[in-house]
Short mmCIF file of N, CA and C in Angstrom, two decimals:
data_model
loop_
_atom_site.label_atom_id
_atom_site.label_comp_id
_atom_site.label_asym_id
_atom_site.label_seq_id
_atom_site.Cartn_x
_atom_site.Cartn_y
_atom_site.Cartn_z
N MET A 210 44.34 -18.20 57.30
CA MET A 210 43.71 -18.73 56.12
C MET A 210 44.66 -19.71 55.45
N ASN A 211 44.17 -20.78 55.02
CA ASN A 211 44.94 -21.84 54.40
C ASN A 211 45.17 -21.51 52.93
N MET A 212 46.43 -21.55 52.46
CA MET A 212 46.77 -21.22 51.07
C MET A 212 46.20 -22.22 50.09
N THR A 213 46.01 -23.44 50.47
CA THR A 213 45.42 -24.43 49.60
C THR A 213 43.99 -24.05 49.27
N PHE A 214 43.26 -23.53 50.28
CA PHE A 214 41.88 -23.10 50.06
C PHE A 214 41.82 -21.93 49.07
N VAL A 215 42.69 -20.95 49.24
CA VAL A 215 42.73 -19.79 48.34
C VAL A 215 43.06 -20.23 46.92
N TYR A 216 44.02 -21.11 46.78
CA TYR A 216 44.44 -21.60 45.47
C TYR A 216 43.29 -22.36 44.81
N GLN A 217 42.60 -23.22 45.56
CA GLN A 217 41.48 -23.98 45.00
C GLN A 217 40.34 -23.04 44.61
N TRP A 218 40.11 -22.02 45.39
CA TRP A 218 39.04 -21.08 45.09
C TRP A 218 39.38 -20.21 43.89
N LEU A 219 40.66 -19.81 43.77
CA LEU A 219 41.11 -18.93 42.71
C LEU A 219 41.06 -19.62 41.35
N GLN A 220 41.44 -20.86 41.28
CA GLN A 220 41.45 -21.55 40.00
C GLN A 220 40.07 -21.60 39.35
N PRO A 221 38.99 -22.02 40.02
CA PRO A 221 37.70 -22.03 39.36
C PRO A 221 37.22 -20.63 38.99
N SER A 222 37.51 -19.65 39.83
CA SER A 222 37.06 -18.30 39.49
C SER A 222 37.83 -17.75 38.31
N GLN A 223 39.12 -18.09 38.19
CA GLN A 223 39.88 -17.67 37.01
C GLN A 223 39.33 -18.35 35.76
N PHE A 224 38.98 -19.60 35.90
CA PHE A 224 38.39 -20.33 34.79
C PHE A 224 37.06 -19.66 34.39
N LEU A 225 36.24 -19.33 35.37
CA LEU A 225 34.96 -18.68 35.11
C LEU A 225 35.16 -17.31 34.46
N LEU A 226 36.13 -16.54 34.94
CA LEU A 226 36.43 -15.23 34.37
C LEU A 226 36.89 -15.37 32.93
N THR A 227 37.74 -16.35 32.66
CA THR A 227 38.22 -16.59 31.29
C THR A 227 37.05 -16.99 30.38
N LEU A 228 36.18 -17.86 30.89
CA LEU A 228 35.03 -18.30 30.10
C LEU A 228 34.09 -17.13 29.78
N LEU A 229 33.80 -16.29 30.77
CA LEU A 229 32.93 -15.14 30.54
C LEU A 229 33.55 -14.13 29.58
N THR A 230 34.84 -13.90 29.70
CA THR A 230 35.54 -13.00 28.78
C THR A 230 35.48 -13.53 27.36
N THR A 231 35.71 -14.83 27.20
CA THR A 231 35.66 -15.44 25.87
C THR A 231 34.26 -15.33 25.27
N LEU A 232 33.25 -15.62 26.07
CA LEU A 232 31.87 -15.49 25.57
C LEU A 232 31.55 -14.06 25.17
N ALA A 233 31.99 -13.10 25.95
CA ALA A 233 31.75 -11.69 25.63
C ALA A 233 32.41 -11.32 24.32
N LEU A 234 33.64 -11.76 24.11
CA LEU A 234 34.35 -11.44 22.88
C LEU A 234 33.72 -12.12 21.67
N LEU A 235 33.16 -13.31 21.85
CA LEU A 235 32.53 -14.02 20.74
C LEU A 235 31.18 -13.42 20.37
N THR A 236 30.44 -12.92 21.35
CA THR A 236 29.12 -12.37 21.06
C THR A 236 29.14 -10.91 20.66
N LEU A 237 30.21 -10.19 20.90
CA LEU A 237 30.30 -8.77 20.55
C LEU A 237 30.07 -8.52 19.07
N PRO A 238 30.70 -9.28 18.15
CA PRO A 238 30.41 -9.05 16.73
C PRO A 238 28.94 -9.29 16.38
N MET A 239 28.27 -10.20 17.08
CA MET A 239 26.86 -10.47 16.81
C MET A 239 26.01 -9.24 17.08
N PHE A 240 26.35 -8.48 18.12
CA PHE A 240 25.58 -7.28 18.42
C PHE A 240 25.70 -6.24 17.33
N SER A 241 26.86 -6.12 16.70
CA SER A 241 26.99 -5.16 15.61
C SER A 241 26.22 -5.62 14.39
N VAL A 242 26.11 -6.95 14.17
CA VAL A 242 25.32 -7.47 13.06
C VAL A 242 23.84 -7.20 13.31
N ILE A 243 23.39 -7.32 14.55
CA ILE A 243 22.00 -7.03 14.89
C ILE A 243 21.72 -5.55 14.79
N ALA A 244 22.65 -4.73 15.23
CA ALA A 244 22.45 -3.28 15.24
C ALA A 244 22.36 -2.72 13.82
N ARG A 245 23.08 -3.30 12.89
CA ARG A 245 23.10 -2.78 11.52
C ARG A 245 21.72 -2.82 10.86
N PRO A 246 20.99 -3.97 10.87
CA PRO A 246 19.66 -3.95 10.28
C PRO A 246 18.71 -3.01 11.01
N ILE A 247 18.85 -2.87 12.32
CA ILE A 247 17.99 -1.95 13.04
C ILE A 247 18.25 -0.53 12.56
N GLU A 248 19.51 -0.17 12.39
CA GLU A 248 19.85 1.16 11.89
C GLU A 248 19.33 1.34 10.47
N MET A 249 19.41 0.25 9.65
CA MET A 249 18.91 0.33 8.29
C MET A 249 17.39 0.52 8.28
N MET A 250 16.69 -0.11 9.24
CA MET A 250 15.24 0.06 9.30
C MET A 250 14.88 1.50 9.64
N LYS A 251 15.73 2.18 10.43
CA LYS A 251 15.46 3.58 10.74
C LYS A 251 15.54 4.43 9.49
N ASN A 252 16.38 4.02 8.53
CA ASN A 252 16.54 4.76 7.29
C ASN A 252 15.59 4.25 6.20
N ASN A 253 14.57 3.49 6.58
CA ASN A 253 13.65 2.90 5.62
C ASN A 253 12.96 3.97 4.78
N GLN A 254 12.94 3.75 3.49
CA GLN A 254 12.31 4.70 2.57
C GLN A 254 11.31 3.95 1.72
N SER A 255 10.05 4.34 1.81
CA SER A 255 9.03 3.75 0.97
C SER A 255 8.81 4.71 -0.19
N THR A 256 8.93 4.17 -1.39
CA THR A 256 8.85 5.06 -2.53
C THR A 256 8.53 4.30 -3.81
N PHE A 257 8.07 5.05 -4.78
CA PHE A 257 7.99 4.56 -6.15
C PHE A 257 9.19 5.16 -6.86
N GLN A 258 9.92 4.35 -7.58
CA GLN A 258 11.00 4.87 -8.40
C GLN A 258 10.38 5.65 -9.56
N GLU A 259 11.15 6.54 -10.14
CA GLU A 259 10.63 7.28 -11.29
C GLU A 259 10.31 6.29 -12.40
N GLY A 260 9.18 6.51 -13.05
CA GLY A 260 8.78 5.62 -14.12
C GLY A 260 7.27 5.60 -14.26
N THR A 261 6.77 4.69 -15.10
CA THR A 261 5.35 4.57 -15.38
C THR A 261 4.83 3.28 -14.77
N TYR A 262 3.64 3.36 -14.17
CA TYR A 262 3.05 2.22 -13.47
C TYR A 262 1.61 2.02 -13.92
N ILE A 263 1.18 0.77 -13.91
CA ILE A 263 -0.23 0.45 -14.18
C ILE A 263 -0.69 -0.59 -13.17
N TYR A 264 -1.87 -0.34 -12.61
CA TYR A 264 -2.49 -1.24 -11.64
C TYR A 264 -3.94 -1.44 -12.02
N GLY A 265 -4.47 -2.62 -11.71
CA GLY A 265 -5.87 -2.88 -11.95
C GLY A 265 -6.53 -3.58 -10.78
N GLN A 266 -7.82 -3.35 -10.61
CA GLN A 266 -8.54 -4.09 -9.58
C GLN A 266 -8.57 -5.58 -9.93
N SER A 267 -8.39 -5.87 -11.21
CA SER A 267 -8.28 -7.25 -11.68
C SER A 267 -6.83 -7.50 -12.09
N PRO A 268 -6.33 -8.71 -11.91
CA PRO A 268 -4.97 -8.99 -12.38
C PRO A 268 -4.87 -9.08 -13.90
N GLN A 269 -6.03 -9.06 -14.57
CA GLN A 269 -6.07 -9.10 -16.03
C GLN A 269 -6.36 -7.70 -16.57
N PRO A 270 -5.67 -7.28 -17.63
CA PRO A 270 -5.95 -5.95 -18.18
C PRO A 270 -7.31 -5.90 -18.89
N ASN A 271 -7.88 -4.70 -18.90
CA ASN A 271 -9.05 -4.38 -19.72
C ASN A 271 -10.30 -5.20 -19.40
N GLU A 272 -10.52 -5.55 -18.15
CA GLU A 272 -11.74 -6.27 -17.78
C GLU A 272 -12.84 -5.26 -17.43
N ILE A 273 -13.97 -5.40 -18.07
CA ILE A 273 -15.09 -4.49 -17.85
C ILE A 273 -15.55 -4.60 -16.39
N GLY A 274 -15.85 -3.43 -15.81
CA GLY A 274 -16.32 -3.38 -14.43
C GLY A 274 -15.21 -3.22 -13.40
N ASN A 275 -13.96 -3.21 -13.84
CA ASN A 275 -12.83 -3.03 -12.94
C ASN A 275 -12.15 -1.70 -13.21
N GLU A 276 -11.65 -1.10 -12.14
CA GLU A 276 -10.95 0.18 -12.26
C GLU A 276 -9.46 -0.06 -12.49
N TYR A 277 -8.87 0.83 -13.28
CA TYR A 277 -7.43 0.77 -13.56
C TYR A 277 -6.81 2.13 -13.29
N VAL A 278 -5.57 2.10 -12.84
CA VAL A 278 -4.83 3.32 -12.52
C VAL A 278 -3.52 3.27 -13.28
N VAL A 279 -3.25 4.29 -14.06
CA VAL A 279 -1.98 4.42 -14.78
C VAL A 279 -1.38 5.75 -14.37
N PHE A 280 -0.11 5.73 -13.98
CA PHE A 280 0.52 7.00 -13.60
C PHE A 280 2.01 6.96 -13.85
N GLU A 281 2.54 8.17 -13.96
CA GLU A 281 3.99 8.34 -14.12
C GLU A 281 4.50 9.13 -12.93
N VAL A 282 5.63 8.70 -12.39
CA VAL A 282 6.27 9.38 -11.27
C VAL A 282 7.47 10.14 -11.82
N THR A 283 7.51 11.44 -11.55
CA THR A 283 8.64 12.29 -11.93
C THR A 283 8.91 13.25 -10.78
N ASP A 284 10.12 13.21 -10.25
CA ASP A 284 10.50 14.08 -9.12
C ASP A 284 9.52 13.98 -7.95
N GLY A 285 9.03 12.77 -7.67
CA GLY A 285 8.12 12.57 -6.54
C GLY A 285 6.69 12.97 -6.79
N LYS A 286 6.40 13.51 -7.96
CA LYS A 286 5.04 13.93 -8.32
C LYS A 286 4.41 12.89 -9.24
N LEU A 287 3.11 12.76 -9.14
CA LEU A 287 2.38 11.79 -9.95
C LEU A 287 1.46 12.51 -10.92
N VAL A 288 1.39 12.02 -12.12
CA VAL A 288 0.37 12.44 -13.09
C VAL A 288 -0.14 11.15 -13.69
N GLY A 289 -1.48 11.03 -13.75
CA GLY A 289 -2.01 9.78 -14.26
C GLY A 289 -3.47 9.84 -14.62
N VAL A 290 -4.03 8.63 -14.78
CA VAL A 290 -5.40 8.48 -15.23
C VAL A 290 -6.07 7.34 -14.44
N LEU A 291 -7.32 7.57 -14.07
CA LEU A 291 -8.19 6.54 -13.50
C LEU A 291 -9.24 6.22 -14.56
N TYR A 292 -9.49 4.94 -14.81
CA TYR A 292 -10.50 4.62 -15.81
C TYR A 292 -11.07 3.23 -15.60
N MET A 293 -12.20 3.01 -16.24
CA MET A 293 -12.80 1.69 -16.38
C MET A 293 -12.91 1.44 -17.88
N PRO A 294 -12.59 0.24 -18.33
CA PRO A 294 -12.64 -0.04 -19.77
C PRO A 294 -14.02 0.27 -20.37
N HIS A 295 -14.00 0.85 -21.56
CA HIS A 295 -15.19 1.22 -22.32
C HIS A 295 -16.05 2.22 -21.55
N SER A 296 -15.38 3.13 -20.84
CA SER A 296 -16.06 4.16 -20.06
C SER A 296 -15.20 5.42 -20.11
N GLU A 297 -15.63 6.47 -19.40
CA GLU A 297 -14.84 7.69 -19.37
C GLU A 297 -13.60 7.48 -18.49
N PHE A 298 -12.71 8.45 -18.58
CA PHE A 298 -11.52 8.40 -17.72
C PHE A 298 -11.33 9.76 -17.08
N SER A 299 -10.60 9.76 -15.97
CA SER A 299 -10.33 11.00 -15.23
C SER A 299 -8.83 11.15 -15.04
N CYS A 300 -8.32 12.33 -15.33
CA CYS A 300 -6.91 12.63 -15.12
C CYS A 300 -6.69 13.04 -13.66
N PHE A 301 -5.50 12.80 -13.18
CA PHE A 301 -5.17 13.24 -11.82
C PHE A 301 -3.72 13.65 -11.72
N GLU A 302 -3.46 14.43 -10.68
CA GLU A 302 -2.09 14.72 -10.27
C GLU A 302 -2.05 14.49 -8.77
N GLY A 303 -0.87 14.24 -8.25
CA GLY A 303 -0.79 14.00 -6.82
C GLY A 303 0.61 13.69 -6.37
N GLU A 304 0.68 13.15 -5.15
CA GLU A 304 1.96 12.80 -4.56
C GLU A 304 1.75 11.72 -3.50
N ILE A 305 2.84 11.14 -3.08
CA ILE A 305 2.79 10.16 -2.01
C ILE A 305 2.86 10.92 -0.69
N LYS A 306 1.86 10.70 0.14
CA LYS A 306 1.83 11.32 1.47
C LYS A 306 1.62 10.21 2.48
N GLY A 307 2.65 9.93 3.24
CA GLY A 307 2.55 8.86 4.23
C GLY A 307 2.32 7.53 3.57
N ASP A 308 1.21 6.90 3.92
CA ASP A 308 0.92 5.57 3.39
C ASP A 308 -0.22 5.58 2.37
N GLU A 309 -0.29 6.67 1.58
CA GLU A 309 -1.31 6.73 0.55
C GLU A 309 -0.89 7.64 -0.60
N LEU A 310 -1.54 7.41 -1.74
CA LEU A 310 -1.42 8.35 -2.84
C LEU A 310 -2.48 9.41 -2.60
N ASP A 311 -2.07 10.65 -2.54
CA ASP A 311 -2.98 11.77 -2.35
C ASP A 311 -3.17 12.42 -3.72
N LEU A 312 -4.38 12.28 -4.26
CA LEU A 312 -4.63 12.68 -5.64
C LEU A 312 -5.67 13.79 -5.72
N ILE A 313 -5.51 14.63 -6.73
CA ILE A 313 -6.52 15.61 -7.11
C ILE A 313 -6.99 15.16 -8.50
N VAL A 314 -8.25 14.74 -8.56
CA VAL A 314 -8.79 14.13 -9.77
C VAL A 314 -9.71 15.12 -10.47
N ASP A 315 -9.47 15.32 -11.77
CA ASP A 315 -10.34 16.18 -12.59
C ASP A 315 -11.60 15.40 -12.96
N HIS A 316 -12.75 16.07 -12.82
CA HIS A 316 -14.00 15.46 -13.26
C HIS A 316 -13.99 15.45 -14.79
N PRO A 317 -14.39 14.34 -15.42
CA PRO A 317 -14.26 14.27 -16.89
C PRO A 317 -15.22 15.16 -17.66
N TYR A 318 -16.34 15.64 -17.03
CA TYR A 318 -17.34 16.38 -17.79
C TYR A 318 -17.47 17.85 -17.42
N ASP A 319 -16.99 18.23 -16.25
CA ASP A 319 -17.07 19.64 -15.90
C ASP A 319 -15.72 20.11 -15.37
N ASP A 320 -15.66 21.33 -14.97
CA ASP A 320 -14.37 21.91 -14.58
C ASP A 320 -14.16 21.84 -13.06
N THR A 321 -14.47 20.70 -12.44
CA THR A 321 -14.29 20.55 -10.99
C THR A 321 -13.23 19.49 -10.71
N THR A 322 -12.71 19.53 -9.51
CA THR A 322 -11.76 18.51 -9.07
C THR A 322 -12.22 17.93 -7.74
N ASN A 323 -11.79 16.73 -7.48
CA ASN A 323 -12.10 16.04 -6.23
C ASN A 323 -10.82 15.43 -5.67
N ARG A 324 -10.73 15.42 -4.36
CA ARG A 324 -9.61 14.73 -3.71
C ARG A 324 -9.94 13.24 -3.64
N TYR A 325 -8.93 12.43 -3.84
CA TYR A 325 -9.08 10.99 -3.84
C TYR A 325 -7.79 10.41 -3.30
N SER A 326 -7.89 9.39 -2.49
CA SER A 326 -6.67 8.77 -2.00
C SER A 326 -6.75 7.26 -2.18
N ILE A 327 -5.61 6.67 -2.42
CA ILE A 327 -5.49 5.22 -2.56
C ILE A 327 -4.43 4.78 -1.56
N ALA A 328 -4.79 3.84 -0.71
CA ALA A 328 -3.86 3.34 0.30
C ALA A 328 -2.72 2.58 -0.35
N LEU A 329 -1.56 2.67 0.26
CA LEU A 329 -0.37 1.98 -0.22
C LEU A 329 -0.03 0.81 0.70
N GLU A 330 0.54 -0.23 0.12
CA GLU A 330 1.03 -1.37 0.88
C GLU A 330 2.50 -1.54 0.56
N SER A 331 3.27 -1.88 1.56
CA SER A 331 4.69 -2.17 1.35
C SER A 331 4.86 -3.62 0.94
N VAL A 332 5.79 -3.81 0.06
CA VAL A 332 6.19 -5.14 -0.35
C VAL A 332 7.50 -5.43 0.39
N SER A 333 8.05 -6.60 0.30
CA SER A 333 9.28 -6.94 1.01
C SER A 333 10.36 -5.90 0.74
N PRO A 334 11.04 -5.41 1.81
CA PRO A 334 12.09 -4.40 1.62
C PRO A 334 13.29 -4.95 0.88
N VAL A 335 14.00 -4.05 0.20
CA VAL A 335 15.19 -4.38 -0.55
C VAL A 335 16.32 -3.50 -0.05
N ALA A 336 17.45 -4.10 0.31
CA ALA A 336 18.60 -3.32 0.79
C ALA A 336 19.28 -2.64 -0.39
N SER A 337 19.86 -1.48 -0.12
CA SER A 337 20.60 -0.77 -1.16
C SER A 337 22.03 -0.56 -0.70
N ARG A 338 22.87 -0.11 -1.59
CA ARG A 338 24.29 0.08 -1.28
C ARG A 338 24.54 1.18 -0.26
N ASP A 339 23.64 2.16 -0.16
CA ASP A 339 23.86 3.27 0.76
C ASP A 339 23.31 2.98 2.16
N GLU A 340 23.13 1.70 2.47
CA GLU A 340 22.72 1.22 3.79
C GLU A 340 21.32 1.69 4.19
N THR A 341 20.48 1.98 3.21
CA THR A 341 19.09 2.27 3.51
C THR A 341 18.27 1.09 2.98
N MET A 342 17.07 0.99 3.46
CA MET A 342 16.17 -0.04 2.97
C MET A 342 15.15 0.64 2.07
N LYS A 343 15.04 0.18 0.86
CA LYS A 343 14.03 0.68 -0.06
C LYS A 343 12.86 -0.30 0.02
N THR A 344 11.68 0.21 0.30
CA THR A 344 10.51 -0.63 0.39
C THR A 344 9.63 -0.36 -0.82
N PRO A 345 9.61 -1.30 -1.77
CA PRO A 345 8.73 -1.11 -2.91
C PRO A 345 7.27 -1.03 -2.45
N LEU A 346 6.49 -0.24 -3.15
CA LEU A 346 5.10 -0.03 -2.78
C LEU A 346 4.18 -0.59 -3.84
N THR A 347 2.97 -0.87 -3.42
CA THR A 347 1.91 -1.25 -4.35
C THR A 347 0.63 -0.60 -3.87
N LEU A 348 -0.35 -0.53 -4.72
CA LEU A 348 -1.63 0.07 -4.36
C LEU A 348 -2.51 -0.99 -3.72
N LYS A 349 -3.03 -0.68 -2.55
CA LYS A 349 -3.87 -1.64 -1.82
C LYS A 349 -5.17 -1.87 -2.59
N GLY A 350 -5.48 -3.14 -2.82
CA GLY A 350 -6.69 -3.49 -3.56
C GLY A 350 -6.50 -3.56 -5.06
N TYR A 351 -5.27 -3.32 -5.52
CA TYR A 351 -4.97 -3.34 -6.95
C TYR A 351 -3.83 -4.32 -7.22
N HIS A 352 -3.80 -4.79 -8.45
CA HIS A 352 -2.74 -5.71 -8.88
C HIS A 352 -1.82 -4.98 -9.85
N PRO A 353 -0.50 -5.11 -9.68
CA PRO A 353 0.40 -4.51 -10.68
C PRO A 353 0.27 -5.28 -11.99
N LEU A 354 0.22 -4.55 -13.07
CA LEU A 354 0.13 -5.16 -14.40
C LEU A 354 1.46 -4.97 -15.13
N GLU A 355 1.69 -5.78 -16.12
CA GLU A 355 2.98 -5.82 -16.79
C GLU A 355 3.25 -4.66 -17.74
N GLU A 356 2.29 -4.37 -18.60
CA GLU A 356 2.58 -3.34 -19.61
C GLU A 356 1.36 -2.52 -19.95
N LEU A 357 1.63 -1.32 -20.45
CA LEU A 357 0.57 -0.41 -20.86
C LEU A 357 0.09 -0.79 -22.25
N SER A 358 -1.22 -0.68 -22.44
CA SER A 358 -1.78 -0.87 -23.77
C SER A 358 -1.64 0.44 -24.53
N PRO A 359 -1.81 0.43 -25.85
CA PRO A 359 -1.81 1.70 -26.59
C PRO A 359 -2.86 2.68 -26.06
N ASN A 360 -4.01 2.17 -25.61
CA ASN A 360 -5.04 3.04 -25.05
C ASN A 360 -4.57 3.64 -23.72
N ASP A 361 -3.89 2.85 -22.87
CA ASP A 361 -3.33 3.37 -21.61
C ASP A 361 -2.35 4.50 -21.91
N GLU A 362 -1.49 4.29 -22.90
CA GLU A 362 -0.49 5.30 -23.27
C GLU A 362 -1.16 6.57 -23.79
N ARG A 363 -2.22 6.40 -24.58
CA ARG A 363 -2.94 7.55 -25.13
C ARG A 363 -3.58 8.38 -24.01
N MET A 364 -4.27 7.70 -23.07
CA MET A 364 -4.92 8.42 -21.97
C MET A 364 -3.88 9.10 -21.08
N LEU A 365 -2.78 8.41 -20.78
CA LEU A 365 -1.73 8.99 -19.94
C LEU A 365 -1.13 10.22 -20.61
N ALA A 366 -0.86 10.14 -21.91
CA ALA A 366 -0.30 11.28 -22.65
C ALA A 366 -1.27 12.46 -22.59
N HIS A 367 -2.56 12.21 -22.74
CA HIS A 367 -3.57 13.27 -22.64
C HIS A 367 -3.50 13.93 -21.26
N CYS A 368 -3.42 13.14 -20.21
CA CYS A 368 -3.39 13.68 -18.85
C CYS A 368 -2.10 14.44 -18.57
N GLN A 369 -1.00 13.99 -19.15
CA GLN A 369 0.26 14.70 -18.95
C GLN A 369 0.23 16.08 -19.58
N THR A 370 -0.47 16.24 -20.70
CA THR A 370 -0.58 17.55 -21.30
C THR A 370 -1.55 18.45 -20.51
N ALA A 371 -2.50 17.81 -19.82
CA ALA A 371 -3.46 18.58 -19.01
C ALA A 371 -2.81 19.17 -17.76
N PHE A 372 -1.74 18.56 -17.31
CA PHE A 372 -1.03 19.07 -16.12
C PHE A 372 0.31 19.57 -16.55
#
């Protein structure tokens, strides 16, 4: 075997080996950047933070013929009111189960209850410091409203005492 041939063959292969090693070292950090969001998605949590919420079938408050939902979240439990302006209202209690609000609604005129569910939609996820993704939720078919009216507060307070 001719040494010139071996030397000529070795140089390109060493160059190729060096190039492949360099590419591997440069792309390795990229894989950890990709893996991190995937791991964060596994820890995805869809939830309502504790607090009071109001939603309406209309983006405007107090429109006749539209349903409104007001509720307070405490320790993962919901207590709230379903109503239509200038009509009766119904108190409810419930919780988030999967992708819906699972509610037990009191009938306003008799002593019966009915199960009712409202589908939830995820809004754009928000990263948190503990490397989980918090996905804010909204009620499907409803618009979040800015503030409670005095009447909303009165009905919610009534329902909170009922539960």
